[in-house]
Tab-separated table of C-alpha atoms (C1' of nucleotides) in Angstrom:
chain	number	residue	atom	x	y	z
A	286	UNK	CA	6.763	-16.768	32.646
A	287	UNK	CA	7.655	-13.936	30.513
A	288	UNK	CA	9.120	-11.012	31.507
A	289	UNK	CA	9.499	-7.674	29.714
A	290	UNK	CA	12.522	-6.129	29.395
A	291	UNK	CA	13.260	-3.054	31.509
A	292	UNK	CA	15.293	0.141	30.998
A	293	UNK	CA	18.284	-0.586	33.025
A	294	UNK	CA	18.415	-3.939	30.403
A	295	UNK	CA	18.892	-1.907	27.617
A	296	UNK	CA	20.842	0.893	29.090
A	297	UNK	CA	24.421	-0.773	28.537
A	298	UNK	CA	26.754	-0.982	25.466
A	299	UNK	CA	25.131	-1.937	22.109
A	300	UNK	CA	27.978	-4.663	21.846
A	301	UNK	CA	26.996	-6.096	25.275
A	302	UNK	CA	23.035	-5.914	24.918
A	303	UNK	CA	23.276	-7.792	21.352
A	304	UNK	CA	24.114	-10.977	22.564
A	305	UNK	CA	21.916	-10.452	25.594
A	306	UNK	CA	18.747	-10.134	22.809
A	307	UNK	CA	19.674	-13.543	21.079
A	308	UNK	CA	16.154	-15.605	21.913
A	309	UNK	CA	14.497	-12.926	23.626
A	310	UNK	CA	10.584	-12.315	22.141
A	311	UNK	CA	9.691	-9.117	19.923
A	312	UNK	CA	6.427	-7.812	20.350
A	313	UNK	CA	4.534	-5.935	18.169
A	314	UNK	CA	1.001	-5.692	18.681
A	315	UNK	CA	-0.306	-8.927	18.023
A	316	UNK	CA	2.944	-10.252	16.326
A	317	UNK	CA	5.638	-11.868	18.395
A	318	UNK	CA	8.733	-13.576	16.939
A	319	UNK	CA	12.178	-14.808	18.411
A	320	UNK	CA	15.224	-12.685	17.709
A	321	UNK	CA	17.508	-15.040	16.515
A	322	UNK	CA	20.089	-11.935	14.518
A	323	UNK	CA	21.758	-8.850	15.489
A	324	UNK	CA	24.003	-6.887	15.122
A	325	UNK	CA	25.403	-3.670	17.213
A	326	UNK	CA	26.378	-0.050	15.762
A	327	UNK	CA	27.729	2.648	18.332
A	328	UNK	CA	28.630	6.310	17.599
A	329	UNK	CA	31.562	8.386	16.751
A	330	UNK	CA	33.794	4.968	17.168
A	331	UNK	CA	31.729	3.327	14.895
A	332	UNK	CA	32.724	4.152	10.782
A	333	UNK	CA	29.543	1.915	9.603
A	334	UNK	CA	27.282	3.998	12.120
A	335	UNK	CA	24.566	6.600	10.854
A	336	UNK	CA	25.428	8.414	14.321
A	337	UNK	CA	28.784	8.332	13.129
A	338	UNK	CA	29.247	12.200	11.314
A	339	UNK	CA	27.275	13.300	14.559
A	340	UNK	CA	23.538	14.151	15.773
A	341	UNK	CA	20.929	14.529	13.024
A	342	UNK	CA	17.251	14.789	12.542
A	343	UNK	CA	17.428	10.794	11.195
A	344	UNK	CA	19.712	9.825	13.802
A	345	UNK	CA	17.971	11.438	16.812
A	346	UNK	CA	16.936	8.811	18.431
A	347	UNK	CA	19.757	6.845	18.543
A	348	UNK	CA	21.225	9.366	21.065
A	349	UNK	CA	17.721	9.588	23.312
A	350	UNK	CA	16.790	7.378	26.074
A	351	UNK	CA	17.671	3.422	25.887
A	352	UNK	CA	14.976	1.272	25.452
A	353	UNK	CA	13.273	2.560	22.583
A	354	UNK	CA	12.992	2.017	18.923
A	355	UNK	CA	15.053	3.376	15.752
A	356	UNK	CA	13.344	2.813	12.247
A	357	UNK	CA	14.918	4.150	9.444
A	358	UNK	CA	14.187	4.080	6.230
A	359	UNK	CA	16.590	2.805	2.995
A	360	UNK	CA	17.228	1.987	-0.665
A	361	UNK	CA	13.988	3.625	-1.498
A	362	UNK	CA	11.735	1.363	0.222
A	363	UNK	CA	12.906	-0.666	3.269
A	364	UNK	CA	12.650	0.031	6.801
A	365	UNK	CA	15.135	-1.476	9.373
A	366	UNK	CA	14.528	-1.261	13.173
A	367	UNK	CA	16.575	-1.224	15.921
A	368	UNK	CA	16.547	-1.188	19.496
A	369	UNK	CA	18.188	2.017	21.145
A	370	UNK	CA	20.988	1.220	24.252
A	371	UNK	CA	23.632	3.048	26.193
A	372	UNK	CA	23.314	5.829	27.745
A	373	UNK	CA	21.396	9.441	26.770
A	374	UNK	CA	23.511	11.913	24.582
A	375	UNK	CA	25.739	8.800	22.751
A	376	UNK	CA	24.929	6.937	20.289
A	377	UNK	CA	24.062	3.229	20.780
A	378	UNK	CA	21.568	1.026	18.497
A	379	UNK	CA	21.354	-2.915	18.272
A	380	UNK	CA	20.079	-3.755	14.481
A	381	UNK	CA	17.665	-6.216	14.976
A	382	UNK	CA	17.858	-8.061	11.444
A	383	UNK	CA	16.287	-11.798	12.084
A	384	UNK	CA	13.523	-12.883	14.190
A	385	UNK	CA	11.683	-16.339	14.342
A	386	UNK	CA	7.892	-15.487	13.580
A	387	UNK	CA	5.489	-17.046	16.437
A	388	UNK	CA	2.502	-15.685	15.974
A	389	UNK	CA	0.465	-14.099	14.693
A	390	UNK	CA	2.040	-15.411	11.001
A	391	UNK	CA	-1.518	-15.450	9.373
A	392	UNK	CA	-0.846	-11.745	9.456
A	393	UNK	CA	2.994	-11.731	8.991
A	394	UNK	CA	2.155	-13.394	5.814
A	395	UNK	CA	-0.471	-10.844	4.578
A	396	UNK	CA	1.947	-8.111	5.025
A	397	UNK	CA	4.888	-10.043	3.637
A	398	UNK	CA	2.714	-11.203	0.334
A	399	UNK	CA	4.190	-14.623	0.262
A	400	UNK	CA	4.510	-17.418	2.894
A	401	UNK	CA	8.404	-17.862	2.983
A	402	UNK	CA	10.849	-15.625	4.104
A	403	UNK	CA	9.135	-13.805	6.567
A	404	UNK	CA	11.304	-12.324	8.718
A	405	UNK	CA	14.672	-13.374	8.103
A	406	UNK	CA	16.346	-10.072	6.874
A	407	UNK	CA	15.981	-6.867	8.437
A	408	UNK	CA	13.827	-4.958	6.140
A	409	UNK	CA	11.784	-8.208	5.903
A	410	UNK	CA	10.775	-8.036	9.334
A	411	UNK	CA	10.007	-4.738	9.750
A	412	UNK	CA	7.338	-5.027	6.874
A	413	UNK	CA	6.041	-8.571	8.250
A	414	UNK	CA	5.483	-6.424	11.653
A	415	UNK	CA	4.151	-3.782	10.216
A	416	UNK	CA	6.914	-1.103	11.465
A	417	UNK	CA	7.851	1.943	9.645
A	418	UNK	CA	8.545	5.484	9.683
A	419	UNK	CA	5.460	6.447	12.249
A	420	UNK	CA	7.319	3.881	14.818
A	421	UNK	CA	10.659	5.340	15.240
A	422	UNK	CA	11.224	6.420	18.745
A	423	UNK	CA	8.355	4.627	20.295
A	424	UNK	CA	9.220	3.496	23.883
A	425	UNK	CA	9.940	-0.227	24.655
A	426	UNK	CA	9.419	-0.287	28.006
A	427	UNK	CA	5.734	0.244	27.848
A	428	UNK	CA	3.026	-0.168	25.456
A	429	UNK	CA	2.748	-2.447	22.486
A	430	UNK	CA	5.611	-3.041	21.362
A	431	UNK	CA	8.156	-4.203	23.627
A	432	UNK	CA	10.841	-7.267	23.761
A	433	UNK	CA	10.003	-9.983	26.454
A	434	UNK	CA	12.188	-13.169	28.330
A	435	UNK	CA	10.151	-15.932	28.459
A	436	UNK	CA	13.422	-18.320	30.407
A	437	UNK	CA	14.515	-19.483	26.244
A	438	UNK	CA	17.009	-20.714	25.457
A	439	UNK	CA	17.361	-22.618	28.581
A	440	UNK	CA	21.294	-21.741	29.272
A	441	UNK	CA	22.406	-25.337	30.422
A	442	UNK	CA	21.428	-26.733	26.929
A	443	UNK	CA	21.280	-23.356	25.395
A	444	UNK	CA	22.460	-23.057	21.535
A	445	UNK	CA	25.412	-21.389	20.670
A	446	UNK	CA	25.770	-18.200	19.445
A	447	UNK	CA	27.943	-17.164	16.527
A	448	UNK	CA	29.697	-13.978	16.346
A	449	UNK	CA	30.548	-12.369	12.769
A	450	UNK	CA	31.506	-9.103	11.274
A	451	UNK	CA	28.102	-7.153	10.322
A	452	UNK	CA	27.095	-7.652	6.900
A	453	UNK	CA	25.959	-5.258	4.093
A	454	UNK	CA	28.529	-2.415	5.133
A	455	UNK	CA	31.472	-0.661	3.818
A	456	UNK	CA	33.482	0.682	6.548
A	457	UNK	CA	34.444	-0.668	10.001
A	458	UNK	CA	34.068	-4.222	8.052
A	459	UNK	CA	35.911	-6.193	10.231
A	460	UNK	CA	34.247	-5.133	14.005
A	461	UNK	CA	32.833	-9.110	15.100
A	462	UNK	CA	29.461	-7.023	15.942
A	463	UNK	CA	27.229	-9.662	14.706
A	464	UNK	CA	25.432	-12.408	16.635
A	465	UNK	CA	23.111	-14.978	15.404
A	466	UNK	CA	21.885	-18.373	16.698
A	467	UNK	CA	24.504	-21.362	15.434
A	468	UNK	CA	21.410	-23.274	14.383
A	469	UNK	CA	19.966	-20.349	12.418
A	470	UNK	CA	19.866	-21.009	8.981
A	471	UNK	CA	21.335	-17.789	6.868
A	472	UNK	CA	19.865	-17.950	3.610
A	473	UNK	CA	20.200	-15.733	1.037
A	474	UNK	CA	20.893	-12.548	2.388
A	475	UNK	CA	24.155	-13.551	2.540
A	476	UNK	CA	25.725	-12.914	-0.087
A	477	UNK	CA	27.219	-9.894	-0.563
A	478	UNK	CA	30.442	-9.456	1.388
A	479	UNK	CA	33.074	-8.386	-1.649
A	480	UNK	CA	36.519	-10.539	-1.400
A	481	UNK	CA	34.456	-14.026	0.282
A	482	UNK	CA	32.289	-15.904	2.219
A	483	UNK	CA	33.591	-15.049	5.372
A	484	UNK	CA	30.041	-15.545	7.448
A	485	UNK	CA	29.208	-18.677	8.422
B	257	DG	C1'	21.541	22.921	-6.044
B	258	DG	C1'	22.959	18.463	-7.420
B	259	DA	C1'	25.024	13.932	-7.258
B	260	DA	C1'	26.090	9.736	-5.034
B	261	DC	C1'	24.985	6.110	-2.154
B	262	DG	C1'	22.988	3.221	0.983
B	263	DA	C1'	22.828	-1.154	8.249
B	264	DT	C1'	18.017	-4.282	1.426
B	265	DC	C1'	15.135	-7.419	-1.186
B	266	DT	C1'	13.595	-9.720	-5.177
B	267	DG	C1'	13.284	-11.948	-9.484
B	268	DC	C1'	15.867	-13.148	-13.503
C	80	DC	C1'	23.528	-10.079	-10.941
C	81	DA	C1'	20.908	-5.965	-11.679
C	82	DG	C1'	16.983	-3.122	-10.896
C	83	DA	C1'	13.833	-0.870	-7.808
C	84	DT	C1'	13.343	3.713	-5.602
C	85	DC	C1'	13.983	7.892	-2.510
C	86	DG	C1'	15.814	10.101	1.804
C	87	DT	C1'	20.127	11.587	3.639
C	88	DT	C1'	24.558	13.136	3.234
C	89	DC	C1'	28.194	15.359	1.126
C	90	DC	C1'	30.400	18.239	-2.221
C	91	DC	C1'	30.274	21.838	-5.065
DNA sequence: GGAACGATCTGC
DNA sequence: CAGATCGTTCCC
């Protein structure tokens, strides 16, 4: 059975809903893949967050309605999507920066231009799912795109999941505001945490 | 008005 | 490790 996720889902703390989206099932059109990383951002608590100096017309949505969609756009030529929680008028985004392609990869790959490393970076899988600029603030709850339960992992023999500080950031470092899978390999977007290897 | 810097990715 | 590449933010 599978399931997609409703409003009142999404309309709790980013640091609460983040875990919660571990091995739940992005849709996008005819894409789907399993969100194996994430991390959460909030608002003016949150140094590393764009909603952090306040409301703006790039940050809009991020204090709008949970349950739909934040692209932005960065370093020239990557998007980065994330799913919008909390509650209207604060802040509240989960980065969604790793899925597990499903299907359809035929066309993952086309987008992508190679067949390896899909969608296991943020900016990777926006382009593998074709999201950019025209998607930001797209609802969640209905159309085609959406995020679905489908009962994995099964909890009893579920995998673990890791928590980490959020990577690629130069303030709030140290929040633990990043989940992943245990099993999930991190490859090579790893790397760049000044002063160590501190993720796993 | 201008400069600095990214919630990144890739190839060398 | 450095270059790509441009929108957003911040500081004159």
């Amino acid at each position: 059975m599978r399931q997609r996720l409703t409003e009142e889902f999404f309309a709790r703390h980013s640091t609460v809903v983040a875990p919660d989206l571990i091995g739940k099932l992005l849709v996008v059109g005819e894409c789907t893949g399993r969100i194996t990383e994430v991390e959460a951002y909030s608002g003016a608590d949150d140094a590393a967050s764009h909603a952090y100096r306040g409301r703006s017309s790039r940050n809009d949505v991020m204090f709008g309605p949970a349950g739909h969609i934040y692209v932005y756009f960065t370093y020239g030529m990557h998007f980065c999507a994330n799913v919008v929680t909390g509650t209207v008028g604060v802040a509240n985004a989960v980065l969604l920066r790793a899925i597990e392609p499903i299907d359809d990869i035929e066309q993952m790959v086309n987008r992508r231009g190679r067949s390896d490393n899909l969608t296991n970076g943020p900016g990777k899988l926006c382009q593998a799912l074709g999201l950019d600029r025209s998607d930001d603030g797209t609802s969640l709850l209905t159309g085609d795109i959406g995020i679905y339960d489908d009962g994995w992992p099964d909890r009893s023999a579920g995998r673990a999941i890791v928590v980490s500080p959020r990577i690629g950031i130069t303030r709030a470092v140290d929040l633990p505001w990043r989940w992943h899978l245990a099993a999930e390999r991190i490859e090579r977007n790893d790397r760049r945490r000044p002063g160590g290897s501190r993720t796993p």
